[in-house]
PDB file of C-alpha atoms in Angstrom:
ATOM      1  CA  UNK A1343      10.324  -3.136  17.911  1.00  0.00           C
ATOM      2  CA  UNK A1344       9.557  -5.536  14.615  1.00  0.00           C
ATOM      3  CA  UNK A1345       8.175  -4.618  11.882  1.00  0.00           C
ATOM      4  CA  UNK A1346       7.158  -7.775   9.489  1.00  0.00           C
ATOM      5  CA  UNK A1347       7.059  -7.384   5.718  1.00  0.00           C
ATOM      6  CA  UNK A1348       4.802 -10.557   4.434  1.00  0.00           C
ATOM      7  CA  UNK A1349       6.725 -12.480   2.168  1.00  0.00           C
ATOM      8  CA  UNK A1350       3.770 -13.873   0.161  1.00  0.00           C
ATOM      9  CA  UNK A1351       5.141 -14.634  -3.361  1.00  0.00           C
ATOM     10  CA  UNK A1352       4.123 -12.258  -4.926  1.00  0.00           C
ATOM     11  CA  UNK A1353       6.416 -10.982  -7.475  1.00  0.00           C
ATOM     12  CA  UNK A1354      10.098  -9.101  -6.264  1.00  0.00           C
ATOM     13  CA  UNK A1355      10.176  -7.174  -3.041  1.00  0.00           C
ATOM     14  CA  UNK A1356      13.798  -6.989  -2.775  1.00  0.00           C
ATOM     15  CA  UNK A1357      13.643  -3.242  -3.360  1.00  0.00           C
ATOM     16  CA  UNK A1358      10.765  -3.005  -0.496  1.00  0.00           C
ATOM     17  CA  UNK A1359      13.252  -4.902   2.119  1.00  0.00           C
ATOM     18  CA  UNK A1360      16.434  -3.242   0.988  1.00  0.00           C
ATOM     19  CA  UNK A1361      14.814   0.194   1.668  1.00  0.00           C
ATOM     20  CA  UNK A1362      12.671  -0.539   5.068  1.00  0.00           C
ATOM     21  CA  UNK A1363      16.400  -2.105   6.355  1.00  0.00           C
ATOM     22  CA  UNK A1364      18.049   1.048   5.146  1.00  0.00           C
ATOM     23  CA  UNK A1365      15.748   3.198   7.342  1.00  0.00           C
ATOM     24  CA  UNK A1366      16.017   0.447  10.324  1.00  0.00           C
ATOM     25  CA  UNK A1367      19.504   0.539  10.288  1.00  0.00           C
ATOM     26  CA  UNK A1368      19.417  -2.156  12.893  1.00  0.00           C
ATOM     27  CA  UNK A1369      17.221  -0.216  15.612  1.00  0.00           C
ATOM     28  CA  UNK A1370      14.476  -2.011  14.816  1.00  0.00           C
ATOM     29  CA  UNK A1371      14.046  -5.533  13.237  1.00  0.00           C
ATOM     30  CA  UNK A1372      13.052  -5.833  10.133  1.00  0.00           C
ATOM     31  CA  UNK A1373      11.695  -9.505   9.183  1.00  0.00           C
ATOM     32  CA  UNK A1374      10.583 -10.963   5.929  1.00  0.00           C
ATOM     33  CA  UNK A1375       7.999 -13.804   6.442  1.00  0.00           C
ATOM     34  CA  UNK A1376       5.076 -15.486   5.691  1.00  0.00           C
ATOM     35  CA  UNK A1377       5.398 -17.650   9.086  1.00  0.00           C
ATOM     36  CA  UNK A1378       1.911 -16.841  11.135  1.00  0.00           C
ATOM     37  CA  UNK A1379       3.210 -17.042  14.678  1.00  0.00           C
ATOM     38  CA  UNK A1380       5.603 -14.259  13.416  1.00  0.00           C
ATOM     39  CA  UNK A1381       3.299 -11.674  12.041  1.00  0.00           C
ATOM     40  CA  UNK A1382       0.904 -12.620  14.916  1.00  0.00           C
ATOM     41  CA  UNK A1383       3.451 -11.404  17.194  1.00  0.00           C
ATOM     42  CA  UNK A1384       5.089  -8.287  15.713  1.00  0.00           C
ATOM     43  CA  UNK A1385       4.404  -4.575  16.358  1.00  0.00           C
ATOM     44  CA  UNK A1386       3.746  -3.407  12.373  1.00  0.00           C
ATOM     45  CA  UNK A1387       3.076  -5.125   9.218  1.00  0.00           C
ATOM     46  CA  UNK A1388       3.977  -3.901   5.718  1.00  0.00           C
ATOM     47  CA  UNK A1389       1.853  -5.961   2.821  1.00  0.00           C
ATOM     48  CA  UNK A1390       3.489  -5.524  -0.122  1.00  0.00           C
ATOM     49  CA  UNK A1391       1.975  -6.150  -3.399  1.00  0.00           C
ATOM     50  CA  UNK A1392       3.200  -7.025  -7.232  1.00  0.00           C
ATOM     51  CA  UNK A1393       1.217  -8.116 -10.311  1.00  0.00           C
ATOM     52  CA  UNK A1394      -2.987  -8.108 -10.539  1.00  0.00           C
ATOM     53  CA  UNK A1395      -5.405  -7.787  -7.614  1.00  0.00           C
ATOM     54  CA  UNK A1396      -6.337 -11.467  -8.765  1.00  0.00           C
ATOM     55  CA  UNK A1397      -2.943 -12.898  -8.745  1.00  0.00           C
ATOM     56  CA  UNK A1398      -1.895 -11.191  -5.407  1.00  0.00           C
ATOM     57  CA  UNK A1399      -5.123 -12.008  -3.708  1.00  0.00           C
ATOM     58  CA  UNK A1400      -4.558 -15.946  -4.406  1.00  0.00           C
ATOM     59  CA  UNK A1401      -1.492 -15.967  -3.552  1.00  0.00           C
ATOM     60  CA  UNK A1402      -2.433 -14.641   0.177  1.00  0.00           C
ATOM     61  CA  UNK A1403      -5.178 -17.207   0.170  1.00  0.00           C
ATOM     62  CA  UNK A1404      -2.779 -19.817  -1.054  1.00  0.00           C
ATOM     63  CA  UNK A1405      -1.086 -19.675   2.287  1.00  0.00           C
ATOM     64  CA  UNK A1406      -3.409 -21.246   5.206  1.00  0.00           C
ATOM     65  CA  UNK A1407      -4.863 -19.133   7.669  1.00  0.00           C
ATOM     66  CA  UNK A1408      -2.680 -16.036   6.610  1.00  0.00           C
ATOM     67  CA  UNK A1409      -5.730 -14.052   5.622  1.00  0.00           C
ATOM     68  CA  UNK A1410      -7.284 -14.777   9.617  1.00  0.00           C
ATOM     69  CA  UNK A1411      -4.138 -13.830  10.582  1.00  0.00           C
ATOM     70  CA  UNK A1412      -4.106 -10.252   8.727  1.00  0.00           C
ATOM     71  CA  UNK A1413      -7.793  -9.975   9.580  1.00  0.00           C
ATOM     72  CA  UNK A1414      -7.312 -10.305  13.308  1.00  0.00           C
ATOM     73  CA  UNK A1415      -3.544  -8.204  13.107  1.00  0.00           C
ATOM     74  CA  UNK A1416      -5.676  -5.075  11.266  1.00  0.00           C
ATOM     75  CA  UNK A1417      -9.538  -5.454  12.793  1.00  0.00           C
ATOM     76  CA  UNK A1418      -8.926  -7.076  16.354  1.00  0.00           C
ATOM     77  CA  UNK A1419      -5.694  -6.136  17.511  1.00  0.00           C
ATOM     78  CA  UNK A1420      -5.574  -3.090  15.618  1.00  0.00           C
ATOM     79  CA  UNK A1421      -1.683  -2.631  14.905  1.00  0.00           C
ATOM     80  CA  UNK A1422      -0.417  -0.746  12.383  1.00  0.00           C
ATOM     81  CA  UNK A1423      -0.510  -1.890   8.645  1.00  0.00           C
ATOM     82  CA  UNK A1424       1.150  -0.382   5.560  1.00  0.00           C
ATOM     83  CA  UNK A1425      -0.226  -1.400   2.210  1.00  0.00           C
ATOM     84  CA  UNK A1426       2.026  -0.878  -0.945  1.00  0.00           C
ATOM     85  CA  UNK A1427       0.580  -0.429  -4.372  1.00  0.00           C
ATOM     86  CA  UNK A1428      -1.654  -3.860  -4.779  1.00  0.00           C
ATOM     87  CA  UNK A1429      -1.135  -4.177  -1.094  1.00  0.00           C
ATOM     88  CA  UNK A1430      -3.299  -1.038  -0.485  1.00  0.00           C
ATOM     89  CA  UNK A1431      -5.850  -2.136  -3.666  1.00  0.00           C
ATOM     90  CA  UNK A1432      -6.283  -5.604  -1.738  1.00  0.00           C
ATOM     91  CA  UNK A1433      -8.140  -3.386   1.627  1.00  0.00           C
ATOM     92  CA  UNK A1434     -10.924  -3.096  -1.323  1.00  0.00           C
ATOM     93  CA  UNK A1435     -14.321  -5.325  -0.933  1.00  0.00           C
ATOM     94  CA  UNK A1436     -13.367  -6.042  -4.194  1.00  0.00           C
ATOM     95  CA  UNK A1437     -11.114  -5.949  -7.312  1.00  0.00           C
ATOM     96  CA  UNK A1438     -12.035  -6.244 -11.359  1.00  0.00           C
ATOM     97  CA  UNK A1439      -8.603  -7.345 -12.759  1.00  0.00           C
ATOM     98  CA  UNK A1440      -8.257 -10.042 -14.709  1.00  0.00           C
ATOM     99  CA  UNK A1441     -11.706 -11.611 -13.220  1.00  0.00           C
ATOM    100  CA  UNK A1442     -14.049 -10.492 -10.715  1.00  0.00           C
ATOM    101  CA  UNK A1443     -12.350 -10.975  -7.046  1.00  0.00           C
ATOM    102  CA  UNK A1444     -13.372 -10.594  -3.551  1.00  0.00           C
ATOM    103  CA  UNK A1445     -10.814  -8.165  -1.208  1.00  0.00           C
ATOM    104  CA  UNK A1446      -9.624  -7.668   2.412  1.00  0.00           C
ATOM    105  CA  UNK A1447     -12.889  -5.757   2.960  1.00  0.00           C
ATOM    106  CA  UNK A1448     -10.911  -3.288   5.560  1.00  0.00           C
ATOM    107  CA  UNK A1449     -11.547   0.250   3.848  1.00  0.00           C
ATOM    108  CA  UNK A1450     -14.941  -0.791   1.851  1.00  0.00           C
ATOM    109  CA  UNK A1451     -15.114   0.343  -1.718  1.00  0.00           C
ATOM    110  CA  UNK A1452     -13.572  -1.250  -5.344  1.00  0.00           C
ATOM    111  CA  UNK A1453     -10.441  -1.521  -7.951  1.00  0.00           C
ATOM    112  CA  UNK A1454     -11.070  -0.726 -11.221  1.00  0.00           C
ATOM    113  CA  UNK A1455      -9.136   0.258 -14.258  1.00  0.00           C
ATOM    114  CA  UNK A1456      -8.113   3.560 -14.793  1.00  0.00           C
ATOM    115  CA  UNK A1457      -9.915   5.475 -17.491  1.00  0.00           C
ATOM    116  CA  UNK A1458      -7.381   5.937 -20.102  1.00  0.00           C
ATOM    117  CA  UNK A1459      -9.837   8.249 -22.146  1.00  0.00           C
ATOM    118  CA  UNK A1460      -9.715   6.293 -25.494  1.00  0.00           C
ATOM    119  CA  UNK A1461      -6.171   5.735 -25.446  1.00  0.00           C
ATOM    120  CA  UNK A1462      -5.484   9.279 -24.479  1.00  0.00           C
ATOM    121  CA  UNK A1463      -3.918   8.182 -21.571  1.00  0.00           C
ATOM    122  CA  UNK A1464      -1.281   5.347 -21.615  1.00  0.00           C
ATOM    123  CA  UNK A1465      -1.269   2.300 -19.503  1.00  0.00           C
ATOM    124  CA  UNK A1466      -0.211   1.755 -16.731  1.00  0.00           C
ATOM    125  CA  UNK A1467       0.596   4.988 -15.501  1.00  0.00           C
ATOM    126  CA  UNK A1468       4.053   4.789 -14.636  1.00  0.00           C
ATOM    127  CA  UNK A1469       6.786   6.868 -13.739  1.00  0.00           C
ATOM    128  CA  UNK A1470       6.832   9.998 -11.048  1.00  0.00           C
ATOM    129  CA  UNK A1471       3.534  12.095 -10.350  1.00  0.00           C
ATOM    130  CA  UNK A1472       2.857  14.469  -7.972  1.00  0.00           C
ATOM    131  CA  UNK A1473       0.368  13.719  -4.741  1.00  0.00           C
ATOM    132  CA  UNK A1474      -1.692  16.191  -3.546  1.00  0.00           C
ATOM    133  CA  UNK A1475      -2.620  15.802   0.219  1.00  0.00           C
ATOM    134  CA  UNK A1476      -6.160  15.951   1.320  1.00  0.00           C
ATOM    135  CA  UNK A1477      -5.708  15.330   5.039  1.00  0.00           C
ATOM    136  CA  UNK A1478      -3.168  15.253   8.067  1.00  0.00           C
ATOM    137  CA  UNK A1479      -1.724  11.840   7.545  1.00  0.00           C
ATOM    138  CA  UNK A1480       0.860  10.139   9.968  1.00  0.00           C
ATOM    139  CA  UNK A1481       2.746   8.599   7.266  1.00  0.00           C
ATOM    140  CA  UNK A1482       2.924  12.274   5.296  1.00  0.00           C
ATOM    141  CA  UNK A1483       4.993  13.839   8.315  1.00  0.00           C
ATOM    142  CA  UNK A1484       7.793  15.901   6.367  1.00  0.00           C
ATOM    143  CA  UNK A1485       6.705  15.687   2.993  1.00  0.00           C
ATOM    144  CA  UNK A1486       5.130  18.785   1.274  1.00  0.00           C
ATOM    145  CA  UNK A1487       1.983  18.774  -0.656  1.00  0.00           C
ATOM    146  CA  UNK A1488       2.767  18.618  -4.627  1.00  0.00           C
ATOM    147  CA  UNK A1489       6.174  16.194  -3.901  1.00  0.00           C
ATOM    148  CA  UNK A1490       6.869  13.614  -6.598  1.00  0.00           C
ATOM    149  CA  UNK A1491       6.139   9.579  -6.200  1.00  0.00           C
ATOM    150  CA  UNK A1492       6.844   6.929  -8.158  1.00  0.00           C
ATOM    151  CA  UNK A1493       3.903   5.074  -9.615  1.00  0.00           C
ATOM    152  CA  UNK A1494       3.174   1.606 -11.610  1.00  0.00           C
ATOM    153  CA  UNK A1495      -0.573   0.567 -11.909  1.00  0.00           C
ATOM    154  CA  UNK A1496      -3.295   0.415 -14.538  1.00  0.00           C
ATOM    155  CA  UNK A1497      -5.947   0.361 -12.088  1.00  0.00           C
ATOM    156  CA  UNK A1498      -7.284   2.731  -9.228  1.00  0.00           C
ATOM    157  CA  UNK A1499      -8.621   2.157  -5.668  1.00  0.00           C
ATOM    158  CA  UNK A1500     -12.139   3.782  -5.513  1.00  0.00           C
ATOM    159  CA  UNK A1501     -13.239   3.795  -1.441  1.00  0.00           C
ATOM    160  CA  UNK A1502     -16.716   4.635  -0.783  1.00  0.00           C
ATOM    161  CA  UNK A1503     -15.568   6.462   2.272  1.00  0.00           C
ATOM    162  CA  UNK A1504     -13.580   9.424   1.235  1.00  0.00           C
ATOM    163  CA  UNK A1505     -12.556  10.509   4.348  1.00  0.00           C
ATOM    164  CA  UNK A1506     -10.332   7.173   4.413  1.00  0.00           C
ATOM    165  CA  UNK A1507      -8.519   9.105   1.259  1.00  0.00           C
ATOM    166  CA  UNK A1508      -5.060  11.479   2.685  1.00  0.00           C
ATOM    167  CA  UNK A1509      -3.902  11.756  -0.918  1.00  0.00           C
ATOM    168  CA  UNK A1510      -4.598  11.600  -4.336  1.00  0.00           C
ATOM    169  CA  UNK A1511      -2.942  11.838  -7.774  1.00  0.00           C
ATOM    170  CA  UNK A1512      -4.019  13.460 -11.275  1.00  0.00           C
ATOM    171  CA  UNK A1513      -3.749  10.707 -14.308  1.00  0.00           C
ATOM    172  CA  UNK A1514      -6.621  11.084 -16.967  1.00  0.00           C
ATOM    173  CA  UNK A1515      -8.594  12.207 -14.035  1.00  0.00           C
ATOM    174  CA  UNK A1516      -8.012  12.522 -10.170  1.00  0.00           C
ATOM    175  CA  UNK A1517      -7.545   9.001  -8.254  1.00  0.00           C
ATOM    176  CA  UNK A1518      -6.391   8.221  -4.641  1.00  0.00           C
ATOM    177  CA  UNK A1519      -2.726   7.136  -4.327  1.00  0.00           C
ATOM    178  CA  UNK A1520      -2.932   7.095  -0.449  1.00  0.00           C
ATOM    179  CA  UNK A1521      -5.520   5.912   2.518  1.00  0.00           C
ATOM    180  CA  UNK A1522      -5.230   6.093   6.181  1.00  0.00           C
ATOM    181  CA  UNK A1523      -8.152   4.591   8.774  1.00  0.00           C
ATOM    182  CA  UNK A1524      -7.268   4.419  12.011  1.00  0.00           C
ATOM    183  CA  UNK A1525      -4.534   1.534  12.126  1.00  0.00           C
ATOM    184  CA  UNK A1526      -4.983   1.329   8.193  1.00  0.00           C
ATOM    185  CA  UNK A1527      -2.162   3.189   5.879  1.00  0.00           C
ATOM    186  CA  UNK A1528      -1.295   2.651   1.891  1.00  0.00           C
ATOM    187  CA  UNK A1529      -0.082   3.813  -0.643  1.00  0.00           C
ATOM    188  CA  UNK A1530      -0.353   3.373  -3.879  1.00  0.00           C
ATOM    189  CA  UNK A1531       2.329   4.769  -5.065  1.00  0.00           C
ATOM    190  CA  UNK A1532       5.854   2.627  -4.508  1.00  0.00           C
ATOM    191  CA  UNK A1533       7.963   4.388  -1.360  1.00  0.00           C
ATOM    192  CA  UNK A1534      10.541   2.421  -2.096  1.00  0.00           C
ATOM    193  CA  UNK A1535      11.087   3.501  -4.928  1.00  0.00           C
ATOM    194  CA  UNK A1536      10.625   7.760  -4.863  1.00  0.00           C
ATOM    195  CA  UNK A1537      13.994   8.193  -3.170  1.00  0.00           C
ATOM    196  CA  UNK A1538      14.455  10.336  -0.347  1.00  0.00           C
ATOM    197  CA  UNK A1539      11.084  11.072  -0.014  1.00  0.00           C
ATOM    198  CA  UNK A1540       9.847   7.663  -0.187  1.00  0.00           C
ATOM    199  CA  UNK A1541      11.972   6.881   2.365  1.00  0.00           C
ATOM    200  CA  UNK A1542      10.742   9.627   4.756  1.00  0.00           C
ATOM    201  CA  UNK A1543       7.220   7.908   4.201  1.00  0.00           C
ATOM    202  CA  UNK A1544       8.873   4.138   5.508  1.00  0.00           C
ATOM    203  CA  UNK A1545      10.462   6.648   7.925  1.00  0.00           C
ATOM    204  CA  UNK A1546       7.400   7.702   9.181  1.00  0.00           C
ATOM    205  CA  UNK A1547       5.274   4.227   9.649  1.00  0.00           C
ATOM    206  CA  UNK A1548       8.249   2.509  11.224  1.00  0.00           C
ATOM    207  CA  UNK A1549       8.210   5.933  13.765  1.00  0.00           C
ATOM    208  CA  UNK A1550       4.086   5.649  14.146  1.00  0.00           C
TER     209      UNK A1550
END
């Protein structure tokens, strides 16, 4: 089996690849790409994501035809997908960082910035929360309700469907920090970096 992490530029994903290989351990291939032919033909993708929801979705429309590509992996062939932090943000219609930008469109809804209550609240939230889980999710096999993740973002993921939500997170108020729709799965929390736990969730996709 491959699984492909897309190599998009979009800020360091060493820790992403170093974790996903870790859980491999050479029984399945890991690949790190932005080649088309290569993502067409693997079995999962993992779309990683650093920086703003404006930045990251240039820099996947920067590379020709690798939005088709996604659209067609996710909607027509319906394969597994993992979306991490911005990569899960990105399955929006549409994001509000930096400027107004369109999404992916996959799980319909919008990004906005978290309501730091006048200042009450600093941003971005970062450092390990607790997730509380609101449905059976695939990716969630093992890990109890109330474990810690380890989060860096300044703005939420609101869906309009919430039965797309399987967990959510309390920061100034309660936002989702996980989705799951049929082939669909993110986080928006960073697996690769909550340890063991995190590593249960790559665990977990790369088992689906």
């Amino acid at each position: 089996m491959n699984v492909t992490i897309v190599d998009y530029k979009s800020g360091n994903i060493s820790s992403v690849i170093n974790s996903f290989k870790e859980v491999a351990q050479n029984k399945v291939k890991i690949e790190v790409t932005s080649d088309l032919s290569k993502i067409k033909s693997t079995d999962k993708v993992v779309l990683p994501g650093q920086g703003s929801f404006k930045s990251c979705v240039d820099a996947l429309q920067s590379i020709n035809g690798l939005v088709d590509c996604l659209n067609d992996f996710v909607m027509n062939k319906k394969k597994p997908l993992l979306g991490i932090c911005v990569g899960l943000q990105m399955f929006a219609d549409v994001g509000y960082e930096e400027s107004e930008t369109k999404g992916l469109g996959w799980i319909p809804g919008k990004v906005t910035k978290i309501d730091n209550q006048d200042g009450k609240y600093k941003l971005p939230h970062i450092g390990w929360n607790q997730i509380n889980l609101v449905k059976e999710s695939k990716i969630f096999k093992d890990i109890k309700d109330k474990s810690h993740m380890y989060f860096v973002h300044s703005y939420e993921f609101v869906p309009i469907d919430k039965n797309s939500i399987s967990a959510t997170t309390d920061y100034s108020s309660k936002h989702v920090c996980a989705v799951e729709k049929n082939n669909i799965y993110g986080t928006q929390f960073h697996p690769e970096k909550s340890d063991k736990l995190g590593l249960q969730i790559i665990k977990n996709f790369i088992d689906l």
